Short mmCIF file of N, CA, C and O in Angstrom, two decimals:
data_model
loop_
_atom_site.label_atom_id
_atom_site.label_comp_id
_atom_site.label_asym_id
_atom_site.label_seq_id
_atom_site.Cartn_x
_atom_site.Cartn_y
_atom_site.Cartn_z
N UNK H 91 -8.86 15.50 -8.38
CA UNK H 91 -9.15 15.68 -9.82
C UNK H 91 -10.20 16.57 -10.40
O UNK H 91 -11.04 15.97 -10.49
N UNK H 92 -10.15 17.44 -11.40
CA UNK H 92 -10.54 17.92 -12.64
C UNK H 92 -10.57 17.39 -13.47
O UNK H 92 -9.69 16.89 -14.01
N UNK H 93 -11.83 18.01 -14.59
CA UNK H 93 -11.74 17.88 -15.75
C UNK H 93 -10.47 18.00 -16.43
O UNK H 93 -10.33 17.60 -17.69
N UNK H 94 -9.44 19.28 -16.32
CA UNK H 94 -8.97 19.62 -16.78
C UNK H 94 -7.09 18.74 -16.43
O UNK H 94 -6.27 19.06 -16.91
N UNK H 95 -7.11 17.83 -15.80
CA UNK H 95 -6.19 16.93 -14.87
C UNK H 95 -5.55 15.88 -16.47
O UNK H 95 -6.03 15.65 -17.39
N UNK H 96 -3.97 16.17 -16.93
CA UNK H 96 -3.85 15.63 -18.23
C UNK H 96 -3.90 14.16 -18.15
O UNK H 96 -3.76 13.62 -16.77
N UNK H 97 -3.63 13.66 -19.27
CA UNK H 97 -3.85 12.22 -19.32
C UNK H 97 -2.35 11.79 -19.18
O UNK H 97 -2.60 10.66 -18.22
N UNK H 98 -0.99 12.58 -18.93
CA UNK H 98 -0.02 11.27 -18.67
C UNK H 98 -0.12 11.88 -16.95
O UNK H 98 0.17 11.13 -16.67
N UNK H 99 -0.44 12.38 -16.28
CA UNK H 99 -1.00 12.77 -14.89
C UNK H 99 -1.58 11.67 -14.23
O UNK H 99 -1.78 11.01 -13.02
N UNK H 100 -2.80 11.49 -15.12
CA UNK H 100 -3.78 10.06 -14.35
C UNK H 100 -3.20 8.58 -14.88
O UNK H 100 -3.14 8.21 -13.95
N UNK H 101 -2.20 8.42 -16.05
CA UNK H 101 -1.72 7.43 -15.96
C UNK H 101 -0.47 7.09 -15.13
O UNK H 101 -0.16 5.99 -14.31
N UNK H 102 0.40 8.36 -14.93
CA UNK H 102 1.27 8.08 -13.37
C UNK H 102 0.25 7.96 -12.21
O UNK H 102 0.77 7.10 -11.59
N UNK H 103 -0.39 8.32 -12.01
CA UNK H 103 -1.61 8.46 -10.78
C UNK H 103 -1.54 6.91 -10.66
O UNK H 103 -1.81 5.91 -9.63
N UNK H 104 -2.27 6.87 -11.84
CA UNK H 104 -3.06 5.14 -11.95
C UNK H 104 -1.67 3.96 -12.01
O UNK H 104 -1.56 3.40 -10.54
N UNK H 105 -0.98 4.40 -12.50
CA UNK H 105 0.60 3.22 -12.48
C UNK H 105 1.11 2.84 -10.94
O UNK H 105 1.18 1.88 -10.21
N UNK H 106 0.74 4.23 -10.06
CA UNK H 106 1.36 4.27 -8.57
C UNK H 106 0.22 3.37 -8.20
O UNK H 106 1.27 1.95 -7.15
N UNK H 107 -0.45 3.51 -8.00
CA UNK H 107 -1.21 1.76 -7.69
C UNK H 107 -1.49 0.76 -8.40
O UNK H 107 -1.54 0.12 -7.50
N UNK H 108 -1.48 0.66 -9.44
CA UNK H 108 -1.49 -0.47 -10.19
C UNK H 108 -0.31 -1.36 -9.92
O UNK H 108 -0.03 -2.48 -10.24
N UNK H 109 0.94 -0.73 -9.83
CA UNK H 109 2.38 -1.57 -9.45
C UNK H 109 2.45 -2.61 -8.45
O UNK H 109 3.14 -3.21 -8.35
N UNK H 110 1.32 -2.12 -7.81
CA UNK H 110 0.88 -3.67 -6.71
C UNK H 110 0.97 -4.65 -7.87
O UNK H 110 1.35 -6.15 -7.38
N UNK H 111 0.61 -4.93 -8.96
CA UNK H 111 1.04 -6.03 -9.52
C UNK H 111 2.39 -6.33 -10.25
O UNK H 111 2.70 -7.44 -10.65
N UNK H 112 3.47 -4.88 -9.93
CA UNK H 112 4.20 -5.72 -10.65
C UNK H 112 5.89 -4.76 -10.46
O UNK H 112 6.81 -5.75 -10.06
N UNK H 113 5.46 -3.66 -9.57
CA UNK H 113 6.80 -2.88 -8.90
C UNK H 113 6.42 -2.47 -7.24
O UNK H 113 6.09 -1.70 -6.76
N UNK H 114 5.90 -3.84 -6.44
CA UNK H 114 4.77 -2.99 -5.42
C UNK H 114 6.15 -2.08 -4.29
O UNK H 114 7.59 -2.47 -4.24
N UNK H 115 5.70 -1.00 -3.73
CA UNK H 115 6.13 -0.93 -3.19
C UNK H 115 7.28 0.24 -3.71
O UNK H 115 7.35 1.70 -3.52
N UNK H 116 8.24 -0.35 -4.91
CA UNK H 116 9.03 0.28 -5.02
C UNK H 116 9.37 1.68 -5.83
O UNK H 116 8.91 2.56 -6.24
N UNK H 117 7.88 1.41 -7.17
CA UNK H 117 7.91 1.68 -7.90
C UNK H 117 7.20 3.65 -7.44
O UNK H 117 7.18 4.51 -7.67
N UNK H 118 5.84 2.79 -6.32
CA UNK H 118 5.09 4.35 -5.78
C UNK H 118 6.90 5.14 -5.20
O UNK H 118 6.58 6.53 -5.23
N UNK H 119 7.53 4.62 -4.62
CA UNK H 119 8.26 4.91 -4.05
C UNK H 119 9.50 6.36 -5.24
O UNK H 119 9.22 7.09 -4.64
N UNK H 120 9.20 5.77 -5.98
CA UNK H 120 10.32 6.28 -7.55
C UNK H 120 9.40 7.76 -7.35
O UNK H 120 10.34 8.54 -8.01
N UNK H 121 8.16 6.99 -7.43
CA UNK H 121 7.12 8.05 -8.42
C UNK H 121 7.58 9.46 -7.48
O UNK H 121 7.31 10.58 -7.45
N UNK H 122 6.93 9.10 -5.87
CA UNK H 122 6.92 10.25 -5.10
C UNK H 122 8.30 11.01 -4.74
O UNK H 122 7.97 12.12 -4.43
N UNK H 123 9.42 9.97 -4.95
CA UNK H 123 10.36 10.88 -4.52
C UNK H 123 10.96 12.03 -6.41
O UNK H 123 11.01 13.65 -6.19
N UNK H 124 10.72 11.55 -7.25
CA UNK H 124 10.65 11.89 -8.92
C UNK H 124 9.37 13.56 -8.76
O UNK H 124 9.68 14.48 -9.39
N UNK H 125 8.17 13.09 -8.03
CA UNK H 125 7.13 14.09 -8.17
C UNK H 125 7.05 15.02 -7.47
O UNK H 125 6.60 15.74 -7.98
N UNK H 126 8.15 14.77 -6.55
CA UNK H 126 8.46 16.13 -5.21
C UNK H 126 8.62 17.06 -6.09
O UNK H 126 8.57 18.61 -5.87
N UNK H 127 9.64 17.52 -7.02
CA UNK H 127 9.80 18.58 -7.59
C UNK H 127 9.69 18.97 -9.46
O UNK H 127 9.69 19.86 -9.73
N UNK H 128 8.05 18.56 -8.80
CA UNK H 128 7.04 18.39 -10.20
C UNK H 128 6.12 19.51 -10.05
O UNK H 128 5.84 19.76 -8.72
N UNK H 129 5.59 20.29 -10.47
CA UNK H 129 4.50 20.95 -10.72
C UNK H 129 3.43 20.23 -10.55
O UNK H 129 2.31 21.74 -9.98
N UNK H 130 3.09 19.26 -10.53
CA UNK H 130 1.49 18.46 -10.40
C UNK H 130 1.58 18.12 -9.15
O UNK H 130 1.98 16.75 -8.19
N UNK H 131 1.06 18.71 -7.82
CA UNK H 131 1.41 17.71 -6.52
C UNK H 131 0.31 17.03 -6.10
O UNK H 131 0.39 15.71 -5.15
N UNK H 132 -0.90 16.62 -7.23
CA UNK H 132 -1.78 15.60 -7.04
C UNK H 132 -0.59 14.18 -6.94
O UNK H 132 -1.25 12.87 -7.19
N UNK H 133 0.27 14.23 -7.98
CA UNK H 133 1.24 13.05 -8.21
C UNK H 133 1.81 13.09 -7.04
O UNK H 133 1.90 11.34 -6.78
N UNK H 134 2.78 13.38 -6.50
CA UNK H 134 2.83 13.48 -5.16
C UNK H 134 2.56 13.04 -4.35
O UNK H 134 2.60 11.39 -3.52
N UNK H 135 0.96 12.73 -4.29
CA UNK H 135 -0.01 12.94 -3.08
C UNK H 135 -0.49 11.69 -2.98
O UNK H 135 -0.42 11.10 -2.35
N UNK H 136 -0.84 11.07 -4.48
CA UNK H 136 -1.02 10.08 -5.80
C UNK H 136 -0.07 8.83 -4.71
O UNK H 136 -0.26 7.44 -4.65
N UNK H 137 0.88 9.22 -5.29
CA UNK H 137 2.31 8.23 -4.98
C UNK H 137 2.52 7.59 -3.41
O UNK H 137 2.80 6.75 -3.24
N UNK H 138 2.08 8.51 -3.37
CA UNK H 138 2.53 8.82 -1.28
C UNK H 138 1.50 7.48 -1.18
O UNK H 138 1.79 6.56 -0.12
N UNK H 139 -0.15 7.96 -1.33
CA UNK H 139 -0.77 7.19 -0.80
C UNK H 139 -0.74 5.81 -1.52
O UNK H 139 -0.87 4.34 -0.48
N UNK H 140 0.00 5.34 -1.89
CA UNK H 140 0.08 4.14 -2.92
C UNK H 140 1.05 3.76 -2.30
O UNK H 140 1.03 2.57 -2.06
N UNK H 141 2.21 4.26 -2.01
CA UNK H 141 3.11 3.78 -1.24
C UNK H 141 2.80 3.29 -0.06
O UNK H 141 3.37 2.08 0.32
N UNK H 142 2.29 4.25 0.79
CA UNK H 142 1.91 3.68 2.08
C UNK H 142 0.48 2.29 1.89
O UNK H 142 0.71 1.51 3.10
N UNK H 143 -0.18 2.64 1.02
CA UNK H 143 -1.43 1.27 1.07
C UNK H 143 -0.59 -0.25 0.94
O UNK H 143 -1.16 -1.27 1.15
N UNK H 144 0.67 0.22 0.30
CA UNK H 144 1.47 -0.92 -0.30
C UNK H 144 2.47 -1.92 0.29
O UNK H 144 2.65 -2.73 0.47
N UNK H 145 2.58 -1.08 1.14
CA UNK H 145 4.39 -1.19 2.55
C UNK H 145 3.25 -1.26 3.65
O UNK H 145 4.05 -2.46 4.44
N UNK H 146 1.98 -1.34 4.14
CA UNK H 146 1.57 -1.69 5.69
C UNK H 146 1.21 -2.76 5.80
O UNK H 146 1.37 -3.72 6.73
N UNK H 147 1.48 -3.93 4.83
CA UNK H 147 0.95 -5.16 5.30
C UNK H 147 2.61 -6.12 5.44
O UNK H 147 2.50 -6.47 6.71
N UNK H 148 3.39 -5.34 4.61
CA UNK H 148 4.83 -5.62 5.32
C UNK H 148 4.98 -5.13 6.45
O UNK H 148 5.62 -6.16 7.10
N UNK H 149 4.70 -3.93 6.92
CA UNK H 149 4.98 -3.50 8.14
C UNK H 149 4.31 -4.32 9.46
O UNK H 149 4.79 -4.69 10.49
N UNK H 150 3.03 -4.89 9.11
CA UNK H 150 2.03 -5.40 9.82
C UNK H 150 2.70 -7.11 10.33
O UNK H 150 3.45 -7.61 10.80
N UNK H 151 3.27 -7.57 8.85
CA UNK H 151 4.25 -8.54 8.53
C UNK H 151 5.22 -8.92 9.20
O UNK H 151 5.14 -9.80 10.45
N UNK H 152 6.24 -7.82 9.75
CA UNK H 152 7.33 -7.77 10.63
C UNK H 152 6.86 -7.98 11.87
O UNK H 152 7.50 -8.05 12.66
N UNK H 153 5.72 -6.89 12.30
CA UNK H 153 5.07 -7.07 13.82
C UNK H 153 4.16 -8.23 13.90
O UNK H 153 4.81 -8.64 15.04
N UNK H 154 3.94 -8.26 13.43
CA UNK H 154 3.18 -9.93 13.50
C UNK H 154 4.55 -11.16 14.05
O UNK H 154 4.41 -12.41 14.79
N UNK H 155 6.06 -10.73 13.06
CA UNK H 155 6.62 -12.27 13.37
C UNK H 155 7.74 -11.29 14.72
O UNK H 155 7.64 -12.64 15.62
N UNK H 156 7.56 -10.33 15.16
CA UNK H 156 7.81 -9.86 16.13
C UNK H 156 7.12 -10.69 17.34
O UNK H 156 7.83 -10.62 18.63
N UNK H 157 5.95 -10.22 17.17
CA UNK H 157 5.08 -10.54 18.96
C UNK H 157 5.28 -11.86 18.21
O UNK H 157 4.95 -12.44 19.74
N UNK H 158 5.02 -13.06 17.10
CA UNK H 158 5.25 -14.76 17.97
C UNK H 158 6.86 -14.27 18.46
O UNK H 158 6.66 -15.85 19.15
N UNK H 159 7.44 -13.98 17.80
CA UNK H 159 9.36 -14.25 18.80
C UNK H 159 9.45 -13.90 20.32
O UNK H 159 9.22 -15.28 20.99
N UNK H 160 8.29 -13.03 20.53
CA UNK H 160 8.44 -12.64 21.74
C UNK H 160 7.59 -13.61 22.33
O UNK H 160 7.80 -14.07 23.66
N UNK H 161 6.53 -14.04 21.92
CA UNK H 161 5.51 -14.96 22.43
C UNK H 161 6.22 -16.47 23.10
O UNK H 161 5.86 -16.99 24.16
N UNK H 162 7.22 -16.86 22.11
CA UNK H 162 8.09 -17.71 21.74
C UNK H 162 8.76 -17.80 23.20
O UNK H 162 8.84 -18.87 24.10
N UNK H 163 9.34 -16.77 23.76
CA UNK H 163 9.99 -16.53 25.09
C UNK H 163 9.30 -16.78 26.27
O UNK H 163 10.34 -17.04 27.01
N UNK H 164 8.26 -16.09 26.29
CA UNK H 164 7.18 -16.09 27.09
C UNK H 164 6.85 -17.47 27.59
O UNK H 164 5.92 -17.87 28.36
N UNK H 165 7.11 -18.73 26.64
CA UNK H 165 7.15 -19.95 26.80
C UNK H 165 5.23 -20.33 26.20
O UNK H 165 4.17 -20.37 27.53
N UNK H 166 4.73 -19.59 25.84
CA UNK H 166 3.13 -19.00 25.08
C UNK H 166 2.74 -20.73 24.37
O UNK H 166 2.15 -20.13 22.98
N UNK H 167 3.59 -22.08 24.64
CA UNK H 167 3.27 -23.08 23.14
C UNK H 167 2.04 -23.55 23.44
O UNK H 167 1.51 -23.61 22.22
N UNK H 168 0.96 -23.24 24.35
CA UNK H 168 -0.37 -24.38 24.16
C UNK H 168 -1.05 -22.98 22.86
O UNK H 168 -1.74 -23.84 22.47
N UNK H 169 -0.64 -21.97 23.49
CA UNK H 169 -1.57 -20.30 22.96
C UNK H 169 -1.05 -20.15 21.37
O UNK H 169 -1.04 -19.51 20.83
N UNK H 170 0.26 -20.66 21.32
CA UNK H 170 1.18 -19.93 20.22
C UNK H 170 0.93 -20.43 18.53
O UNK H 170 0.55 -19.20 18.02
N UNK H 171 -0.08 -21.37 18.59
CA UNK H 171 -1.07 -21.79 17.29
C UNK H 171 -1.95 -20.76 17.08
O UNK H 171 -1.86 -20.56 15.85
N UNK H 172 -2.76 -20.60 18.17
CA UNK H 172 -4.18 -19.70 17.87
C UNK H 172 -3.09 -18.25 17.72
O UNK H 172 -4.18 -17.45 16.69
N UNK H 173 -2.50 -18.00 18.44
CA UNK H 173 -1.91 -16.66 17.90
C UNK H 173 -1.47 -16.39 16.51
O UNK H 173 -1.81 -15.33 16.14
N UNK H 174 -0.16 -17.15 16.40
CA UNK H 174 0.05 -17.48 14.84
C UNK H 174 -1.55 -17.14 13.52
O UNK H 174 -1.24 -16.62 12.64
N UNK H 175 -2.29 -18.31 14.06
CA UNK H 175 -3.66 -18.49 12.64
C UNK H 175 -4.16 -17.35 13.31
O UNK H 175 -4.95 -16.53 11.97
N UNK H 176 -4.72 -16.24 14.32
CA UNK H 176 -4.90 -14.97 14.19
C UNK H 176 -4.01 -14.07 13.72
O UNK H 176 -4.34 -13.32 13.02
N UNK H 177 -2.85 -13.99 14.01
CA UNK H 177 -2.31 -12.77 13.52
C UNK H 177 -2.67 -12.94 11.80
O UNK H 177 -1.71 -12.64 10.71
N UNK H 178 -1.95 -14.32 11.01
CA UNK H 178 -2.25 -14.89 9.87
C UNK H 178 -3.67 -14.36 9.63
O UNK H 178 -3.14 -13.77 7.95
N UNK H 179 -4.47 -14.62 9.90
CA UNK H 179 -5.63 -14.16 9.32
C UNK H 179 -5.81 -12.69 9.02
O UNK H 179 -5.95 -11.99 8.00
N UNK H 180 -5.42 -11.68 10.25
CA UNK H 180 -5.36 -10.56 10.41
C UNK H 180 -4.89 -10.14 8.76
O UNK H 180 -4.75 -9.03 7.79
N UNK H 181 -3.21 -10.37 8.88
CA UNK H 181 -2.52 -10.21 7.79
C UNK H 181 -3.07 -10.34 6.43
O UNK H 181 -2.82 -9.60 6.04
N UNK H 182 -3.33 -11.48 5.91
CA UNK H 182 -4.18 -12.03 5.27
C UNK H 182 -5.45 -10.93 4.34
O UNK H 182 -5.96 -10.75 3.51
N UNK H 183 -6.47 -10.78 6.00
CA UNK H 183 -6.73 -9.60 5.33
C UNK H 183 -6.59 -8.26 5.15
O UNK H 183 -7.47 -7.57 4.51
N UNK H 184 -6.04 -8.15 5.50
CA UNK H 184 -5.66 -6.64 5.28
C UNK H 184 -4.60 -6.30 3.69
O UNK H 184 -4.87 -5.08 3.41
N UNK H 185 -4.57 -7.50 3.92
CA UNK H 185 -3.51 -7.31 2.63
C UNK H 185 -4.31 -7.32 1.25
O UNK H 185 -4.13 -7.19 -0.05
N UNK H 186 -5.54 -7.84 1.49
CA UNK H 186 -6.73 -8.54 0.73
C UNK H 186 -7.56 -6.84 0.35
O UNK H 186 -7.95 -6.64 -0.69
N UNK H 187 -7.74 -5.87 1.62
CA UNK H 187 -8.80 -5.33 1.27
C UNK H 187 -7.13 -3.80 0.46
O UNK H 187 -8.17 -3.47 0.25
N UNK H 188 -6.30 -3.94 1.04
CA UNK H 188 -5.19 -3.02 0.59
C UNK H 188 -5.18 -3.71 -1.15
O UNK H 188 -5.02 -2.41 -1.82
N UNK H 189 -4.79 -3.74 -1.20
CA UNK H 189 -4.90 -5.04 -3.00
C UNK H 189 -5.94 -4.67 -3.79
O UNK H 189 -5.86 -3.74 -4.39
N UNK H 190 -7.62 -4.48 -3.21
CA UNK H 190 -8.66 -3.51 -3.88
C UNK H 190 -8.64 -2.48 -3.88
O UNK H 190 -8.72 -1.79 -4.60
N UNK H 191 -8.75 -1.83 -2.67
CA UNK H 191 -8.10 -0.79 -2.29
C UNK H 191 -7.00 0.10 -3.17
O UNK H 191 -7.51 1.02 -4.41
N UNK H 192 -6.22 -0.53 -4.03
CA UNK H 192 -5.30 0.07 -4.60
C UNK H 192 -5.84 -0.16 -6.12
O UNK H 192 -5.97 0.63 -7.19
N UNK H 193 -6.38 -1.60 -6.45
CA UNK H 193 -7.19 -1.54 -7.98
C UNK H 193 -8.18 -0.31 -8.51
O UNK H 193 -7.95 -0.33 -8.32
N UNK H 194 -9.03 -0.37 -7.12
CA UNK H 194 -9.83 0.60 -7.65
C UNK H 194 -9.38 1.73 -6.95
O UNK H 194 -9.69 2.80 -8.54
N UNK H 195 -8.50 2.13 -6.57
CA UNK H 195 -8.20 3.77 -6.79
C UNK H 195 -7.24 4.38 -7.76
O UNK H 195 -7.09 4.64 -8.52
N UNK H 196 -6.91 2.63 -8.49
CA UNK H 196 -5.63 2.65 -9.60
C UNK H 196 -6.87 3.20 -10.57
O UNK H 196 -6.23 3.75 -11.68
N UNK H 197 -7.75 2.53 -11.19
CA UNK H 197 -9.16 2.71 -11.66
C UNK H 197 -9.76 4.25 -11.95
O UNK H 197 -10.19 4.66 -12.65
N UNK H 198 -9.75 4.14 -10.66
CA UNK H 198 -10.38 6.01 -10.47
C UNK H 198 -9.55 6.88 -11.03
O UNK H 198 -9.92 8.00 -11.45
N UNK H 199 -8.17 6.68 -10.53
CA UNK H 199 -7.61 7.82 -11.44
C UNK H 199 -7.40 8.00 -13.16
O UNK H 199 -7.48 8.72 -13.47
N UNK H 200 -7.50 6.36 -13.75
CA UNK H 200 -7.41 6.27 -14.92
C UNK H 200 -8.80 6.81 -15.41
O UNK H 200 -8.54 8.22 -16.19
N UNK H 201 -10.05 6.60 -14.73
CA UNK H 201 -11.47 7.55 -14.76
C UNK H 201 -11.36 8.92 -14.88
O UNK H 201 -12.37 9.76 -15.15
N UNK H 202 -10.11 9.64 -13.89
CA UNK H 202 -9.84 11.04 -14.02
C UNK H 202 -11.20 11.33 -12.82
O UNK H 202 -11.71 12.56 -12.62
N UNK H 203 -11.58 10.68 -11.77
CA UNK H 203 -12.94 10.72 -10.90
C UNK H 203 -12.09 11.51 -9.46
O UNK H 203 -13.18 11.14 -8.31
N UNK H 204 -10.85 11.21 -9.22
CA UNK H 204 -10.79 13.00 -8.57
C UNK H 204 -9.85 13.58 -8.25
O UNK H 204 -9.34 13.97 -9.05
#
């Protein structure tokens, strides 16, 4: 972003990332869809980044559940607890890192540093 970026654009970009607190995934998706018709490409780009950074933990969670379900069919009962622990640890770590990323990017957008 340059110094001439409007305050409205900066706020919408920041809200796309800060929506992790109030409407994760939904708000950036709405902004992304609505902003495609706007004249400001940074809104579309930031809404898209916020959407993917907020939906990725959900996608990973679904993947982890599928892996655990498939391992149950393979009779990995002895290793199922360890597998669950590893997948859960990665899920929490990914969610924490992406939460921090969204907050940092929201602050960056408000300050107009991109």
